[in-house]
Coordinates of C-alpha atoms in Angstrom, one line a residue:
M1 CA 7.3 -23.5 -3.9
I2 CA 7.8 -27.1 -2.6
V3 CA 4.6 -28.7 -3.1
S4 CA 4.1 -27.1 -6.5
G5 CA 8.0 -28.2 -7.5
I6 CA 7.3 -31.8 -6.5
V7 CA 3.7 -31.5 -8.6
A8 CA 5.7 -30.2 -11.6
I9 CA 8.7 -32.5 -11.6
G10 CA 6.7 -35.6 -10.7
G11 CA 4.1 -34.8 -13.4
F12 CA 6.8 -34.5 -15.9
V13 CA 8.4 -37.3 -15.3
F14 CA 4.8 -39.4 -15.5
A15 CA 4.4 -37.7 -18.8
N16 CA 7.7 -38.8 -20.1
N17 CA 7.0 -42.5 -18.5
P18 CA 3.4 -43.3 -17.7
G19 CA 4.4 -46.8 -16.9
N20 CA 2.5 -50.1 -18.0
P21 CA -1.0 -49.8 -16.7
T22 CA -3.3 -52.7 -16.7
A23 CA -5.9 -52.8 -19.0
T24 CA -9.5 -52.1 -17.5
C25 CA -12.9 -51.7 -19.3
Q26 CA -16.0 -50.2 -17.2
G27 CA -14.1 -51.0 -14.0
R28 CA -12.8 -54.5 -14.7
V29 CA -9.6 -55.7 -15.5
M30 CA -9.4 -56.9 -19.1
R31 CA -7.9 -60.5 -19.8
A32 CA -6.3 -61.8 -23.0
G33 CA -8.8 -62.0 -25.6
D34 CA -11.1 -59.7 -24.2
T35 CA -12.3 -56.7 -26.1
C36 CA -13.5 -53.2 -24.8
V37 CA -16.7 -51.6 -26.5
E38 CA -17.1 -47.8 -25.9
T39 CA -20.1 -46.2 -27.5
T40 CA -20.4 -42.3 -28.1
T41 CA -23.1 -40.3 -29.4
T42 CA -21.2 -40.6 -32.7
R43 CA -19.5 -44.0 -33.0
Q44 CA -18.7 -47.1 -31.4
E45 CA -15.3 -48.4 -30.8
V46 CA -13.7 -51.7 -29.9
R47 CA -10.5 -52.2 -28.2
T48 CA -8.4 -55.1 -27.7
V49 CA -6.8 -55.6 -24.5
E50 CA -3.3 -54.3 -25.8
Q51 CA -5.1 -51.2 -27.3
Q52 CA -7.0 -50.3 -24.2
A53 CA -3.6 -50.5 -22.3
E54 CA -2.0 -48.2 -24.8
M55 CA -5.0 -45.7 -24.6
Q56 CA -4.9 -45.8 -20.9
R57 CA -1.1 -45.4 -21.0
A58 CA -1.5 -42.2 -23.5
K59 CA -4.2 -40.8 -21.3
R60 CA -2.0 -41.1 -17.9
G61 CA 1.0 -39.3 -19.8
R62 CA -1.4 -36.3 -20.8
Y63 CA -2.5 -36.0 -17.3
G64 CA 1.2 -36.2 -16.3
L65 CA 1.7 -33.3 -18.6
G66 CA -1.0 -31.4 -17.4
A67 CA -0.1 -31.6 -14.1
G68 CA 3.7 -30.7 -14.9
I69 CA 2.6 -27.6 -16.7
A70 CA -0.1 -26.6 -13.9
G71 CA 2.7 -27.3 -11.3
S72 CA 5.1 -25.3 -13.2
I73 CA 3.0 -22.2 -13.4
V74 CA 2.4 -22.2 -9.5
F75 CA 5.9 -22.7 -8.5
V76 CA 7.0 -19.6 -11.0
C77 CA 4.1 -17.6 -9.3
A78 CA 5.4 -18.4 -5.8
A79 CA 8.6 -17.9 -6.8
G80 CA 7.8 -14.3 -8.1
Y81 CA 5.9 -13.6 -5.0
L82 CA 8.9 -14.6 -2.4
A83 CA 11.4 -12.7 -4.6
L84 CA 9.1 -9.6 -4.4
L85 CA 8.6 -9.9 -0.4
V86 CA 12.5 -10.5 -0.2
G87 CA 13.1 -7.2 -2.1
V88 CA 10.7 -5.4 -0.1
K89 CA 12.3 -6.6 3.1
R90 CA 15.7 -5.8 1.9
E91 CA 14.5 -2.2 0.8
K92 CA 13.0 -1.6 3.9
T93 CA 16.4 -2.9 5.5
R94 CA 18.2 -0.7 3.4
E95 CA 16.1 2.3 4.4
D96 CA 16.6 1.6 8.1
A97 CA 20.5 1.5 7.8
R98 CA 20.8 4.2 5.5
P99 CA 22.5 7.2 7.4
Q100 CA 21.1 10.5 8.3
L101 CA 22.5 13.1 6.0
G102 CA 21.4 16.0 7.7
L103 CA 19.2 17.2 4.7
R104 CA 16.3 18.5 6.4
R105 CA 18.3 20.6 8.5
K106 CA 20.0 22.1 5.5
L107 CA 16.7 22.6 4.2
A108 CA 15.4 24.5 6.9
E109 CA 18.7 26.6 7.2
E110 CA 18.5 27.2 3.2
N111 CA 15.0 28.9 3.8
G112 CA 15.5 30.7 7.1
W113 CA 13.5 28.3 8.9
Q114 CA 14.2 26.6 12.3
F115 CA 15.4 23.1 12.7
T116 CA 15.0 21.2 16.1
A117 CA 16.3 17.3 16.1
E118 CA 13.3 16.6 18.8
D119 CA 10.6 19.0 20.3
P120 CA 7.6 17.7 22.8
A121 CA 6.2 21.2 22.4
I122 CA 4.6 19.9 19.0
E123 CA 2.1 18.3 21.4
R124 CA 0.6 21.6 21.7
T125 CA 0.3 22.5 18.2
F126 CA -0.6 19.2 17.1
P127 CA -4.3 19.0 17.5
A128 CA -5.0 15.7 19.6
K129 CA -8.1 14.9 17.5
A130 CA -5.7 14.7 14.4
R131 CA -3.8 12.2 16.0
K132 CA -6.8 10.0 16.4
D133 CA -6.6 9.3 20.2
K134 CA -2.7 7.9 19.4
A135 CA -0.3 8.2 22.3
Q136 CA 1.7 11.1 22.5
G137 CA 4.9 9.6 21.1
T138 CA 7.9 11.7 20.0
F139 CA 8.3 14.5 17.6
T140 CA 11.4 14.6 15.7
E141 CA 13.4 16.1 12.9
V142 CA 11.2 19.3 13.2
V143 CA 10.9 22.2 10.5
R144 CA 9.0 25.3 11.5
G145 CA 8.8 28.6 10.2
E146 CA 6.5 30.4 7.4
L147 CA 5.9 29.9 3.8
D148 CA 4.3 32.5 2.2
G149 CA 2.8 34.3 5.3
V150 CA 1.6 31.3 6.9
R151 CA 3.2 29.4 9.9
F152 CA 4.0 25.5 9.5
E153 CA 5.6 22.6 11.2
A154 CA 6.7 19.7 9.6
F155 CA 8.0 16.6 11.8
D156 CA 8.3 13.0 12.0
H157 CA 5.8 11.5 14.5
S158 CA 6.6 8.1 15.9
Y159 CA 4.0 6.2 18.2
Q160 CA 2.4 3.0 19.3
R161 CA -0.8 1.7 17.8
Y162 CA -2.7 -0.8 19.6
D163 CA -4.9 -3.4 18.3
K164 CA -6.1 -7.2 18.5
K165 CA -2.9 -8.5 17.1
G166 CA -0.8 -6.3 19.7
V167 CA 1.5 -3.4 19.5
T168 CA 3.0 -1.9 16.5
D169 CA 5.6 1.0 16.1
E170 CA 4.5 3.4 13.8
R171 CA 6.1 6.6 12.1
N172 CA 4.7 8.9 9.4
T173 CA 5.6 12.3 8.6
V174 CA 3.2 15.3 9.3
V175 CA 2.7 18.9 8.1
L176 CA 0.7 21.5 9.9
F177 CA -0.3 24.8 8.7
H178 CA -1.9 27.4 11.1
H179 CA -4.2 29.6 9.3
P180 CA -6.1 31.6 11.8
G181 CA -9.1 32.3 9.2
L182 CA -10.1 28.4 9.2
L183 CA -13.5 27.9 10.4
L184 CA -14.1 24.1 10.2
D185 CA -13.2 21.5 13.0
D186 CA -12.7 18.0 12.5
V187 CA -13.7 17.6 9.0
S188 CA -11.6 15.1 6.4
V189 CA -11.2 16.0 3.1
F190 CA -10.5 13.9 0.4
A191 CA -11.0 14.5 -3.5
D192 CA -14.0 12.8 -4.1
Q193 CA -15.9 13.1 -0.7
V194 CA -15.7 14.9 3.1
Y195 CA -16.6 13.7 6.6
P196 CA -18.8 14.4 8.0
A197 CA -20.9 14.3 4.6
Q198 CA -23.0 17.7 5.8
A199 CA -19.7 19.8 5.5
T200 CA -19.4 19.0 1.8
P201 CA -21.1 22.1 0.1
L202 CA -18.8 24.0 2.1
V203 CA -15.8 22.4 1.3
L204 CA -15.6 20.2 -1.9
T205 CA -15.8 22.6 -4.7
K206 CA -14.6 21.8 -8.0
Q207 CA -11.8 24.4 -8.0
L208 CA -10.4 22.8 -4.8
Q209 CA -10.8 19.0 -6.1
S210 CA -9.0 19.9 -9.4
A211 CA -6.2 21.7 -7.1
M212 CA -5.9 18.5 -5.0
R213 CA -5.3 16.2 -8.0
R214 CA -2.8 18.8 -9.5
L215 CA -0.9 19.4 -6.4
N216 CA -1.3 15.6 -5.1
V217 CA -2.5 16.2 -1.9
T218 CA -4.7 13.4 -1.7
N219 CA -6.6 14.2 1.4
F220 CA -6.2 16.4 4.6
T221 CA -7.8 17.3 7.7
L222 CA -9.2 20.6 8.8
F223 CA -8.9 21.5 12.4
E224 CA -9.9 24.8 13.5
G225 CA -7.2 27.1 12.6
T226 CA -4.9 24.2 11.4
V227 CA -4.4 22.1 8.4
V228 CA -3.2 18.7 9.0
V229 CA -1.5 16.4 6.2
A230 CA 0.0 13.2 7.2
R231 CA 2.0 10.8 4.8
A232 CA 4.0 8.0 5.2
L233 CA 7.5 8.4 6.4
I234 CA 9.8 11.0 4.7
R235 CA 13.2 9.9 5.2
D236 CA 15.9 12.1 5.5
H237 CA 17.5 11.4 2.0
K238 CA 14.2 12.0 0.6
T239 CA 14.0 15.6 1.7
G240 CA 13.1 17.2 -1.6
K241 CA 10.1 15.2 -1.1
L242 CA 9.2 17.1 2.1
H243 CA 9.9 20.2 0.4
D244 CA 7.5 19.7 -2.3
L245 CA 4.9 18.8 -0.3
L246 CA 5.2 21.7 2.1
R247 CA 5.1 24.1 -1.5
A248 CA 1.7 22.1 -2.3
V249 CA 0.1 22.3 0.9
R250 CA 0.6 26.1 1.1
A251 CA -0.7 26.0 -2.6
L252 CA -3.6 24.3 -1.6
L253 CA -4.5 26.9 0.9
D254 CA -5.4 29.4 -1.7
E255 CA -7.8 27.0 -3.3
L256 CA -10.0 26.7 -0.1
P257 CA -13.4 28.4 -0.6
A258 CA -14.3 31.3 1.2
T259 CA -17.3 29.2 3.3
T260 CA -14.3 27.6 5.2
M261 CA -12.9 31.2 6.3
D262 CA -14.2 33.5 9.1
R263 CA -13.1 36.8 7.4
T264 CA -13.4 38.5 10.9
R265 CA -10.0 36.6 11.8
T266 CA -7.5 36.7 8.8

């Protein structure tokens, strides 16, 4: 912003007052009585010292105007980007400072589910593979119960992620649905692909793809007996989104193809 601001101001000042340049012709300084001949494909132009100086003065003014306009555009873009960053930072600060309203506890009570502020026992029901070797962390704001006959847990998972840049604190919201008939283990399902790819014919039917788009469940992971859906942290004041997510994932279970099920265990 500083550099572009200087360029913009300097360019407009230069455009308004380009000074009195010394007349030159083909790199040589012109003296009184000299003429400058410039030949193009269409014409030949002869200029006196005064005319050459005025032409150079006008050219410098145009360059200054161009620099001023370019600097102004860059300045506006930089200012907009900075304002966006500041807005995002302020919103995150407001989110972090927002008090807990107990809406997740209220959601559990209204639906006959259980609520626990913190529950280390989730470690036993949250498949280790689903956490991709993350540290155990903490499991808070835990809601557990049954939805249309299928047992579930929903909770916030806080953990530390290690990479080349160091240690980063992470938090997300996780939903687990425990369906004893599920066969597949360690299969990640997206609306357009499945990992590992050899599981694609067993899982990714057109009916399931359509349901994922309709229910806005962009991806989920299948472990033996468990469907795992992880989302960006759903804060307390947005508990309605968690309720919608629970309903959507439960509806998605009904769209899973029969090839993912062991009928002897359902």
